[in-house]
Amino acid sequence: MSNNTIAVYGASGFQGALVLAELDRRGGTVILAGRDAEKLESAAAQANLTDAEVRVATVDDGAALVAAFRGADAVINCAGPFTPTGARVVDAAVAAGAHYVDTCGEQLFLHEIYRTRSAAAESAGVTVVPAATDGGVPGDLLARLIADRLGPLAELTSVHRFGGDAAMSRGSIRTMLGVADTMADGGVAYLDGAWRPGPFDQLAPVILPGGTEPVAVGSFPLQEAVSVPRHTSIRNVRGAVEESTRALFATPLTDDMIEALPMGPTAAQRAAGTWTIVLDVVAVDGRRARGVIEGTDTYGTTASIAVEAARRLVADPPAAGVLAPAQAFDPADFLAALTPHGVRWSIDID
Ligand SMILES: NC(=O)c1ccc[n+]([C@@H]2O[C@H](COP(=O)([O-])OP(=O)(O)OC[C@H]3O[C@@H](n4cnc5c(N)ncnc54)[C@H](OP(=O)(O)O)[C@@H]3O)[C@@H](O)[C@H]2O)c1
């Protein structure tokens, strides 16, 4: 799989740097793309990719963006927040005939891309897999593995949990601020076989792994609610986080406060941060299952997932269109590729 060319848009950011490092580790040709030549040159130097091509294009210049992606087999878009500009990067990648993945966690943007970009991707013969992140891929793949064991599903509730003092990058905080309203009302959930906007009914407290007492959880705009119904027969999919996390995300911050923060967590902070996704599932026949998938280092894991996804799209293209992770990749095989990065999963059926 070494003979591929992958363009990274937003290569000058915190997540972009980790994606560049992972691409360098895996081999292949890298193109650094973004809006600022100086920052891109500096990112190339820091990643030891001084021979890599740097291509400058703003999101407002569609022709330049397509030219930036021309010749690439795949694009990894790390330029968040995605809600204001991400669709233009998707369109340019598709127009350039390149597969596309991104590091987006903004649920309504993902929902929009699934709904509106499939026809163009199909015509171009390329595959778009949004949310190639720690929050977007593991839960979707695990949900599919549970459905393979239980058959048609009635309910899935996904709870994402962050631990070990997980620290966020400046870009993540800026992104979350931009979707504060969506986070407050829960985004969209899949209820009675259709996507519906929040606010939603309160969820019952849940006992999370390692705990003995139920903890309060609140609706949250997670990827599984928009991706799982695309590949699995199911009536309801809801996303949630602990209420304490919701409160943290709702903390008001000004631009000045964000700019004063470091660009992102240090390597030690990243390694100390944990993420856990808990999927509580009820099958149509009444059987219940819990799937748990967990790891450390949100940003490092996201780099591994985005690069793994892009390389798989190039090496073994699935159907063209906008696909959920479990439509594009073999779930168990993809998760096995994340084991060396410390990702572990289990499924318990009652
Ligand atoms: N699980 C998840 O959901 C998950 C995990 C990891 C990352 N993420 C997301 O990934 C994104 C990137 O995070 P980060 O920490 O790398 O942020 P960052 O350090 O602020 O980097 C953002 C990058 O995007 C570029 N960019 C931003 N707005 C742009 C625009 N309008 N036009 C062109 N380029 C633009 C920036 O370019 P300049 O350098 O020129 O400013 C920079 O290269 C965030 O949205 C974050 O939420 C999500």
CSV table of C-alpha atoms and ligand atoms in Angstrom, one decimal:
chain,number,residue,atom,x,y,z
A,1,MET,CA,0.0,0.0,0.0
A,2,SER,CA,3.0,2.3,-0.2
A,3,ASN,CA,2.3,3.7,-3.7
A,4,ASN,CA,-0.3,6.3,-2.9
A,5,THR,CA,-0.5,10.0,-2.9
A,6,ILE,CA,-2.4,11.6,-0.1
A,7,ALA,CA,-3.1,15.4,0.2
A,8,VAL,CA,-3.7,16.8,3.7
A,9,TYR,CA,-5.8,20.0,3.8
A,10,GLY,CA,-5.4,22.0,7.0
A,11,ALA,CA,-1.9,20.4,7.2
A,12,SER,CA,-0.7,23.4,9.4
A,13,GLY,CA,-3.0,22.6,12.3
A,14,PHE,CA,-2.5,20.5,15.5
A,15,GLN,CA,-4.3,17.4,14.1
A,16,GLY,CA,-2.7,18.0,10.7
A,17,ALA,CA,0.7,17.6,12.2
A,18,LEU,CA,-0.2,14.3,13.7
A,19,VAL,CA,-1.7,13.1,10.4
A,20,LEU,CA,1.6,14.2,8.6
A,21,ALA,CA,3.6,12.2,11.1
A,22,GLU,CA,1.5,9.1,10.6
A,23,LEU,CA,1.6,9.4,6.8
A,24,ASP,CA,5.4,9.7,7.1
A,25,ARG,CA,5.5,6.6,9.2
A,26,ARG,CA,3.3,4.6,6.8
A,27,GLY,CA,5.1,5.7,3.6
A,28,GLY,CA,3.7,7.1,0.3
A,29,THR,CA,3.7,10.6,-1.2
A,30,VAL,CA,2.3,13.5,0.8
A,31,ILE,CA,1.0,16.8,-0.4
A,32,LEU,CA,0.5,19.6,2.2
A,33,ALA,CA,-2.4,21.8,1.4
A,34,GLY,CA,-4.0,24.8,3.1
A,35,ARG,CA,-4.5,28.5,3.0
A,36,ASP,CA,-1.2,29.8,4.4
A,37,ALA,CA,2.1,29.1,2.5
A,38,GLU,CA,4.4,30.0,5.4
A,39,LYS,CA,2.6,27.9,7.9
A,40,LEU,CA,2.5,24.9,5.5
A,41,GLU,CA,6.3,25.2,4.8
A,42,SER,CA,6.9,25.2,8.6
A,43,ALA,CA,4.6,22.2,9.0
A,44,ALA,CA,6.5,20.4,6.3
A,45,ALA,CA,9.8,21.2,8.0
A,46,GLN,CA,8.6,20.1,11.4
A,47,ALA,CA,7.3,16.8,10.0
A,48,ASN,CA,10.6,16.2,8.2
A,49,LEU,CA,8.7,16.3,4.9
A,50,THR,CA,10.9,19.0,3.2
A,51,ASP,CA,10.6,17.2,-0.2
A,52,ALA,CA,6.8,17.1,0.0
A,53,GLU,CA,4.9,19.4,-2.3
A,54,VAL,CA,3.1,22.4,-0.7
A,55,ARG,CA,-0.1,23.6,-2.4
A,56,VAL,CA,-1.8,26.8,-1.3
A,57,ALA,CA,-5.6,27.2,-1.8
A,58,THR,CA,-8.3,29.0,0.2
A,59,VAL,CA,-11.7,27.5,0.5
A,60,ASP,CA,-13.2,30.5,-1.4
A,61,ASP,CA,-11.3,29.6,-4.5
A,62,GLY,CA,-12.9,26.4,-5.8
A,63,ALA,CA,-10.6,26.1,-8.9
A,64,ALA,CA,-7.4,26.5,-6.7
A,65,LEU,CA,-8.8,23.9,-4.3
A,66,VAL,CA,-9.4,21.4,-7.1
A,67,ALA,CA,-5.9,22.1,-8.4
A,68,ALA,CA,-4.5,21.5,-4.9
A,69,PHE,CA,-6.0,18.0,-4.9
A,70,ARG,CA,-5.3,17.1,-8.5
A,71,GLY,CA,-3.2,13.9,-8.7
A,72,ALA,CA,-3.9,12.9,-5.1
A,73,ASP,CA,-5.5,9.5,-4.6
A,74,ALA,CA,-7.1,10.7,-1.4
A,75,VAL,CA,-7.6,13.8,0.6
A,76,ILE,CA,-7.5,14.0,4.4
A,77,ASN,CA,-9.3,17.2,5.5
A,78,CYS,CA,-8.2,18.4,9.0
A,79,ALA,CA,-9.4,22.0,8.4
A,80,GLY,CA,-11.9,22.5,11.2
A,81,PRO,CA,-14.3,24.0,12.2
A,82,PHE,CA,-15.9,22.1,9.3
A,83,THR,CA,-19.4,23.5,9.4
A,84,PRO,CA,-18.6,26.8,7.7
A,85,THR,CA,-16.3,25.6,4.9
A,86,GLY,CA,-15.9,21.8,4.9
A,87,ALA,CA,-18.5,21.1,2.1
A,88,ARG,CA,-16.3,23.1,-0.3
A,89,VAL,CA,-13.3,20.8,0.5
A,90,VAL,CA,-15.5,17.7,-0.1
A,91,ASP,CA,-16.7,19.1,-3.4
A,92,ALA,CA,-13.1,19.9,-4.5
A,93,ALA,CA,-11.8,16.5,-3.6
A,94,VAL,CA,-14.6,14.8,-5.5
A,95,ALA,CA,-14.1,17.1,-8.5
A,96,ALA,CA,-10.4,16.2,-8.5
A,97,GLY,CA,-11.3,12.5,-8.5
A,98,ALA,CA,-9.8,11.9,-5.0
A,99,HIS,CA,-11.3,9.8,-2.2
A,100,TYR,CA,-12.0,11.9,0.9
A,101,VAL,CA,-11.9,11.5,4.7
A,102,ASP,CA,-11.9,14.1,7.4
A,103,THR,CA,-11.4,14.6,11.1
A,104,CYS,CA,-14.8,16.3,11.7
A,105,GLY,CA,-16.8,15.8,14.9
A,106,GLU,CA,-19.6,18.2,14.0
A,107,GLN,CA,-22.7,16.0,13.7
A,108,LEU,CA,-24.9,18.3,11.6
A,109,PHE,CA,-22.1,18.8,9.0
A,110,LEU,CA,-21.7,15.0,8.8
A,111,HIS,CA,-25.5,14.5,8.4
A,112,GLU,CA,-25.5,17.1,5.6
A,113,ILE,CA,-22.6,15.5,3.7
A,114,TYR,CA,-24.3,12.1,3.9
A,115,ARG,CA,-27.5,13.5,2.6
A,116,THR,CA,-26.2,15.9,-0.1
A,117,ARG,CA,-22.9,14.7,-1.6
A,118,SER,CA,-23.5,11.0,-2.5
A,119,ALA,CA,-24.7,11.6,-6.1
A,120,ALA,CA,-21.6,13.7,-7.0
A,121,ALA,CA,-19.2,11.2,-5.4
A,122,GLU,CA,-20.9,8.3,-7.2
A,123,SER,CA,-20.6,10.1,-10.5
A,124,ALA,CA,-16.9,10.8,-9.9
A,125,GLY,CA,-16.3,7.2,-8.8
A,126,VAL,CA,-14.9,8.2,-5.4
A,127,THR,CA,-15.7,7.4,-1.8
A,128,VAL,CA,-16.3,10.0,0.9
A,129,VAL,CA,-16.1,8.8,4.6
A,130,PRO,CA,-16.6,11.8,6.9
A,131,ALA,CA,-15.6,11.6,10.6
A,132,ALA,CA,-12.6,9.4,10.3
A,133,THR,CA,-11.9,10.0,14.0
A,134,ASP,CA,-11.8,8.3,17.4
A,135,GLY,CA,-15.4,9.6,17.9
A,136,GLY,CA,-16.7,8.6,14.4
A,137,VAL,CA,-15.3,5.3,13.4
A,138,PRO,CA,-14.9,2.9,16.4
A,139,GLY,CA,-18.6,3.3,17.6
A,140,ASP,CA,-20.0,2.9,14.1
A,141,LEU,CA,-17.9,-0.3,13.4
A,142,LEU,CA,-18.8,-1.8,16.8
A,143,ALA,CA,-22.5,-1.1,16.3
A,144,ARG,CA,-22.3,-3.1,13.1
A,145,LEU,CA,-20.5,-6.0,14.8
A,146,ILE,CA,-23.3,-6.1,17.5
A,147,ALA,CA,-25.9,-6.1,14.8
A,148,ASP,CA,-24.1,-9.0,13.0
A,149,ARG,CA,-24.6,-11.0,16.3
A,150,LEU,CA,-28.1,-9.8,17.2
A,151,GLY,CA,-29.9,-9.3,13.9
A,152,PRO,CA,-32.4,-6.4,13.4
A,153,LEU,CA,-32.1,-3.8,16.3
A,154,ALA,CA,-34.7,-1.8,18.1
A,155,GLU,CA,-32.6,0.6,20.1
A,156,LEU,CA,-29.0,1.8,20.4
A,157,THR,CA,-27.8,4.4,22.9
A,158,SER,CA,-24.2,5.5,22.5
A,159,VAL,CA,-22.4,7.2,25.4
A,160,HIS,CA,-19.0,8.8,24.7
A,161,ARG,CA,-16.9,9.3,27.8
A,162,PHE,CA,-13.6,11.2,28.2
A,163,GLY,CA,-11.3,10.5,31.1
A,164,GLY,CA,-7.8,10.8,32.5
A,165,ASP,CA,-8.0,14.7,32.2
A,166,ALA,CA,-8.3,14.4,28.4
A,167,ALA,CA,-7.1,17.8,27.1
A,168,MET,CA,-8.5,19.4,24.0
A,169,SER,CA,-6.7,21.3,21.2
A,170,ARG,CA,-7.4,25.0,20.5
A,171,GLY,CA,-9.0,24.0,17.2
A,172,SER,CA,-11.4,21.5,19.0
A,173,ILE,CA,-12.4,24.1,21.5
A,174,ARG,CA,-13.0,26.7,18.7
A,175,THR,CA,-15.0,24.0,16.8
A,176,MET,CA,-17.2,23.2,19.8
A,177,LEU,CA,-17.9,26.8,20.5
A,178,GLY,CA,-19.2,27.1,16.9
A,179,VAL,CA,-21.7,24.3,17.4
A,180,ALA,CA,-22.7,25.2,21.0
A,181,ASP,CA,-26.4,25.5,20.0
A,182,THR,CA,-26.4,22.0,18.5
A,183,MET,CA,-24.7,20.6,21.6
A,184,ALA,CA,-27.3,22.2,23.8
A,185,ASP,CA,-30.3,20.7,22.0
A,186,GLY,CA,-28.7,17.3,21.2
A,187,GLY,CA,-28.3,17.7,17.4
A,188,VAL,CA,-30.2,15.0,15.6
A,189,ALA,CA,-31.3,11.5,16.8
A,190,TYR,CA,-32.8,8.7,14.8
A,191,LEU,CA,-36.2,8.1,16.3
A,192,ASP,CA,-39.0,5.8,15.0
A,193,GLY,CA,-37.0,5.3,11.8
A,194,ALA,CA,-36.3,8.9,10.9
A,195,TRP,CA,-33.8,11.6,11.8
A,196,ARG,CA,-35.3,14.2,14.1
A,197,PRO,CA,-33.9,17.4,15.6
A,198,GLY,CA,-33.6,17.9,19.4
A,199,PRO,CA,-34.3,18.7,22.1
A,200,PHE,CA,-35.1,15.2,23.2
A,201,ASP,CA,-36.6,13.4,26.1
A,202,GLN,CA,-34.3,12.8,29.1
A,203,LEU,CA,-32.3,9.6,29.0
A,204,ALA,CA,-32.2,7.1,31.9
A,205,PRO,CA,-29.0,7.2,34.0
A,206,VAL,CA,-26.6,4.4,33.1
A,207,ILE,CA,-23.9,2.4,34.9
A,208,LEU,CA,-20.7,3.0,33.0
A,209,PRO,CA,-17.7,0.5,32.8
A,210,GLY,CA,-15.8,0.5,36.1
A,211,GLY,CA,-18.7,2.1,38.0
A,212,THR,CA,-21.3,0.7,40.4
A,213,GLU,CA,-23.9,3.6,40.5
A,214,PRO,CA,-25.9,4.9,37.5
A,215,VAL,CA,-24.7,8.3,36.3
A,216,ALA,CA,-26.8,11.0,34.7
A,217,VAL,CA,-26.3,11.3,30.9
A,218,GLY,CA,-27.7,13.9,28.5
A,219,SER,CA,-28.4,13.9,24.7
A,220,PHE,CA,-25.3,14.8,22.6
A,221,PRO,CA,-24.9,15.1,18.8
A,222,LEU,CA,-22.8,12.0,18.2
A,223,GLN,CA,-21.8,10.4,14.9
A,224,GLU,CA,-23.5,7.1,15.5
A,225,ALA,CA,-27.0,8.7,15.3
A,226,VAL,CA,-26.3,9.7,11.7
A,227,SER,CA,-24.2,6.8,10.5
A,228,VAL,CA,-25.5,3.6,12.1
A,229,PRO,CA,-29.0,3.7,10.5
A,230,ARG,CA,-27.2,3.9,7.1
A,231,HIS,CA,-26.1,0.3,7.4
A,232,THR,CA,-28.1,-1.4,10.1
A,233,SER,CA,-31.9,-2.1,10.4
A,234,ILE,CA,-32.8,-0.1,13.6
A,235,ARG,CA,-35.6,2.0,15.0
A,236,ASN,CA,-33.9,4.4,17.4
A,237,VAL,CA,-30.3,5.7,17.8
A,238,ARG,CA,-29.4,8.3,20.4
A,239,GLY,CA,-26.1,9.8,21.4
A,240,ALA,CA,-25.2,11.0,24.9
A,241,VAL,CA,-22.4,12.1,27.2
A,242,GLU,CA,-22.3,12.3,31.0
A,243,GLU,CA,-24.1,15.4,32.3
A,244,SER,CA,-20.8,16.6,33.8
A,245,THR,CA,-19.2,16.5,30.4
A,246,ARG,CA,-22.1,18.4,28.8
A,247,ALA,CA,-21.7,21.1,31.5
A,248,LEU,CA,-18.0,21.4,30.7
A,249,PHE,CA,-18.7,21.8,27.0
A,250,ALA,CA,-21.2,24.5,27.8
A,251,THR,CA,-18.6,26.6,29.7
A,252,PRO,CA,-18.6,30.1,28.0
A,253,LEU,CA,-15.2,31.0,26.5
A,254,THR,CA,-14.2,34.1,24.5
A,255,ASP,CA,-11.9,34.1,21.5
A,256,ASP,CA,-9.2,35.7,23.6
A,257,MET,CA,-9.3,33.0,26.2
A,258,ILE,CA,-9.0,30.3,23.4
A,259,GLU,CA,-6.1,32.1,21.7
A,260,ALA,CA,-4.2,32.2,25.1
A,261,LEU,CA,-4.4,28.4,25.3
A,262,PRO,CA,-1.6,26.2,23.9
A,263,MET,CA,-2.2,24.8,20.3
A,264,GLY,CA,-2.9,21.4,21.8
A,265,PRO,CA,-2.1,18.9,24.5
A,266,THR,CA,1.5,17.8,25.0
A,267,ALA,CA,2.5,14.2,24.1
A,268,ALA,CA,2.3,13.3,27.7
A,269,GLN,CA,-1.1,14.8,28.2
A,270,ARG,CA,-2.4,13.1,25.0
A,271,ALA,CA,-1.1,9.7,26.3
A,272,ALA,CA,-2.8,10.3,29.6
A,273,GLY,CA,-6.2,11.1,28.1
A,274,THR,CA,-8.7,8.2,27.6
A,275,TRP,CA,-11.9,7.8,25.5
A,276,THR,CA,-14.6,5.2,25.9
A,277,ILE,CA,-17.6,4.5,23.8
A,278,VAL,CA,-20.4,2.5,25.4
A,279,LEU,CA,-23.1,1.1,23.1
A,280,ASP,CA,-26.2,-0.2,24.9
A,281,VAL,CA,-28.3,-2.1,22.4
A,282,VAL,CA,-31.7,-3.8,22.4
A,283,ALA,CA,-32.6,-6.2,19.5
A,284,VAL,CA,-36.0,-6.4,17.9
A,285,ASP,CA,-36.4,-9.9,19.6
A,286,GLY,CA,-35.7,-8.3,23.0
A,287,ARG,CA,-32.1,-9.5,23.5
A,288,ARG,CA,-29.7,-6.9,25.0
A,289,ALA,CA,-26.0,-6.3,24.4
A,290,ARG,CA,-23.4,-3.9,25.6
A,291,GLY,CA,-20.4,-3.0,23.4
A,292,VAL,CA,-17.5,-1.1,24.8
A,293,ILE,CA,-14.5,0.3,22.8
A,294,GLU,CA,-11.8,2.3,24.4
A,295,GLY,CA,-8.4,3.8,23.9
A,296,THR,CA,-6.2,6.7,24.7
A,297,ASP,CA,-4.9,9.8,22.9
A,298,THR,CA,-7.8,11.2,21.0
A,299,TYR,CA,-5.6,13.1,18.5
A,300,GLY,CA,-3.0,10.3,17.9
A,301,THR,CA,-5.8,7.8,17.5
A,302,THR,CA,-7.6,10.1,15.1
A,303,ALA,CA,-4.4,10.4,13.0
A,304,SER,CA,-4.1,6.6,12.8
A,305,ILE,CA,-7.8,6.2,11.9
A,306,ALA,CA,-7.8,9.0,9.2
A,307,VAL,CA,-4.6,7.6,7.6
A,308,GLU,CA,-5.8,4.0,7.8
A,309,ALA,CA,-9.1,5.0,6.3
A,310,ALA,CA,-7.6,7.0,3.4
A,311,ARG,CA,-5.1,4.2,2.6
A,312,ARG,CA,-7.8,1.6,2.6
A,313,LEU,CA,-10.0,3.7,0.2
A,314,VAL,CA,-7.1,3.9,-2.2
A,315,ALA,CA,-5.9,0.3,-1.9
A,316,ASP,CA,-9.3,-1.4,-2.0
A,317,PRO,CA,-12.0,1.1,-3.0
A,318,PRO,CA,-15.5,0.3,-1.7
A,319,ALA,CA,-18.6,1.5,-3.5
A,320,ALA,CA,-18.5,5.1,-4.7
A,321,GLY,CA,-20.6,7.6,-2.7
A,322,VAL,CA,-20.7,9.0,0.9
A,323,LEU,CA,-20.4,6.0,3.1
A,324,ALA,CA,-20.5,5.3,6.9
A,325,PRO,CA,-17.4,3.6,8.2
A,326,ALA,CA,-19.1,0.2,8.4
A,327,GLN,CA,-20.2,0.5,4.8
A,328,ALA,CA,-16.7,1.3,3.6
A,329,PHE,CA,-14.6,-1.0,5.7
A,330,ASP,CA,-14.7,-4.5,7.2
A,331,PRO,CA,-15.4,-3.7,10.8
A,332,ALA,CA,-13.4,-6.4,12.6
A,333,ASP,CA,-10.5,-6.0,10.2
A,334,PHE,CA,-10.4,-2.2,10.6
A,335,LEU,CA,-10.6,-2.4,14.4
A,336,ALA,CA,-7.8,-5.0,14.4
A,337,ALA,CA,-5.6,-2.4,12.6
A,338,LEU,CA,-6.1,-0.1,15.6
A,339,THR,CA,-5.0,-2.7,18.2
A,340,PRO,CA,-1.4,-1.6,18.0
A,341,HIS,CA,-2.6,1.9,18.9
A,342,GLY,CA,-4.1,0.6,22.1
A,343,VAL,CA,-7.7,0.3,21.0
A,344,ARG,CA,-9.6,-2.5,22.7
A,345,TRP,CA,-13.2,-3.6,22.3
A,346,SER,CA,-15.7,-6.2,23.7
A,347,ILE,CA,-19.3,-7.2,23.2
A,348,ASP,CA,-21.4,-8.8,26.0
A,349,ILE,CA,-24.7,-10.3,25.1
A,350,ASP,CA,-27.2,-10.8,28.0
B,1,LIG,N1,-13.2,13.1,17.6
B,1,LIG,C1,-13.3,14.2,17.0
B,1,LIG,O1,-14.4,14.6,16.7
B,1,LIG,C2,-12.1,14.9,16.6
B,1,LIG,C3,-10.8,14.5,16.8
B,1,LIG,C4,-9.7,15.2,16.4
B,1,LIG,C5,-9.9,16.4,15.7
B,1,LIG,N2,-11.1,16.9,15.5
B,1,LIG,C6,-11.4,18.1,14.8
B,1,LIG,O2,-10.3,18.4,13.8
B,1,LIG,C7,-10.3,19.8,13.6
B,1,LIG,C8,-8.8,20.3,13.6
B,1,LIG,O3,-8.4,20.3,14.9
B,1,LIG,P1,-7.0,21.0,15.2
B,1,LIG,O4,-6.7,20.8,16.6
B,1,LIG,O5,-6.0,20.6,14.2
B,1,LIG,O6,-7.3,22.6,14.9
B,1,LIG,P2,-6.2,23.7,14.5
B,1,LIG,O7,-4.9,23.4,15.2
B,1,LIG,O8,-6.9,25.0,14.8
B,1,LIG,O9,-6.0,23.5,13.0
B,1,LIG,C9,-7.0,23.9,12.1
B,1,LIG,C10,-6.5,23.8,10.7
B,1,LIG,O10,-7.5,24.1,9.8
B,1,LIG,C11,-7.1,25.2,9.0
B,1,LIG,N3,-8.3,26.1,8.8
B,1,LIG,C12,-9.2,26.5,9.7
B,1,LIG,N4,-10.1,27.2,9.1
B,1,LIG,C13,-9.8,27.3,7.8
B,1,LIG,C14,-10.4,27.9,6.7
B,1,LIG,N5,-11.5,28.7,6.8
B,1,LIG,N6,-9.8,27.8,5.5
B,1,LIG,C15,-8.7,27.0,5.3
B,1,LIG,N7,-8.1,26.4,6.3
B,1,LIG,C16,-8.7,26.5,7.6
B,1,LIG,C17,-6.0,25.9,9.8
B,1,LIG,O11,-5.2,26.7,8.9
B,1,LIG,P3,-4.3,27.9,9.4
B,1,LIG,O12,-3.1,27.2,10.0
B,1,LIG,O13,-3.9,28.6,8.1
B,1,LIG,O14,-5.0,28.7,10.4
B,1,LIG,C18,-5.3,24.8,10.4
B,1,LIG,O15,-4.5,24.2,9.4
B,1,LIG,C19,-11.2,20.5,14.6
B,1,LIG,O16,-12.4,20.8,14.0
B,1,LIG,C20,-11.4,19.4,15.6
B,1,LIG,O17,-12.6,19.5,16.3
B,1,LIG,C21,-12.2,16.1,15.9
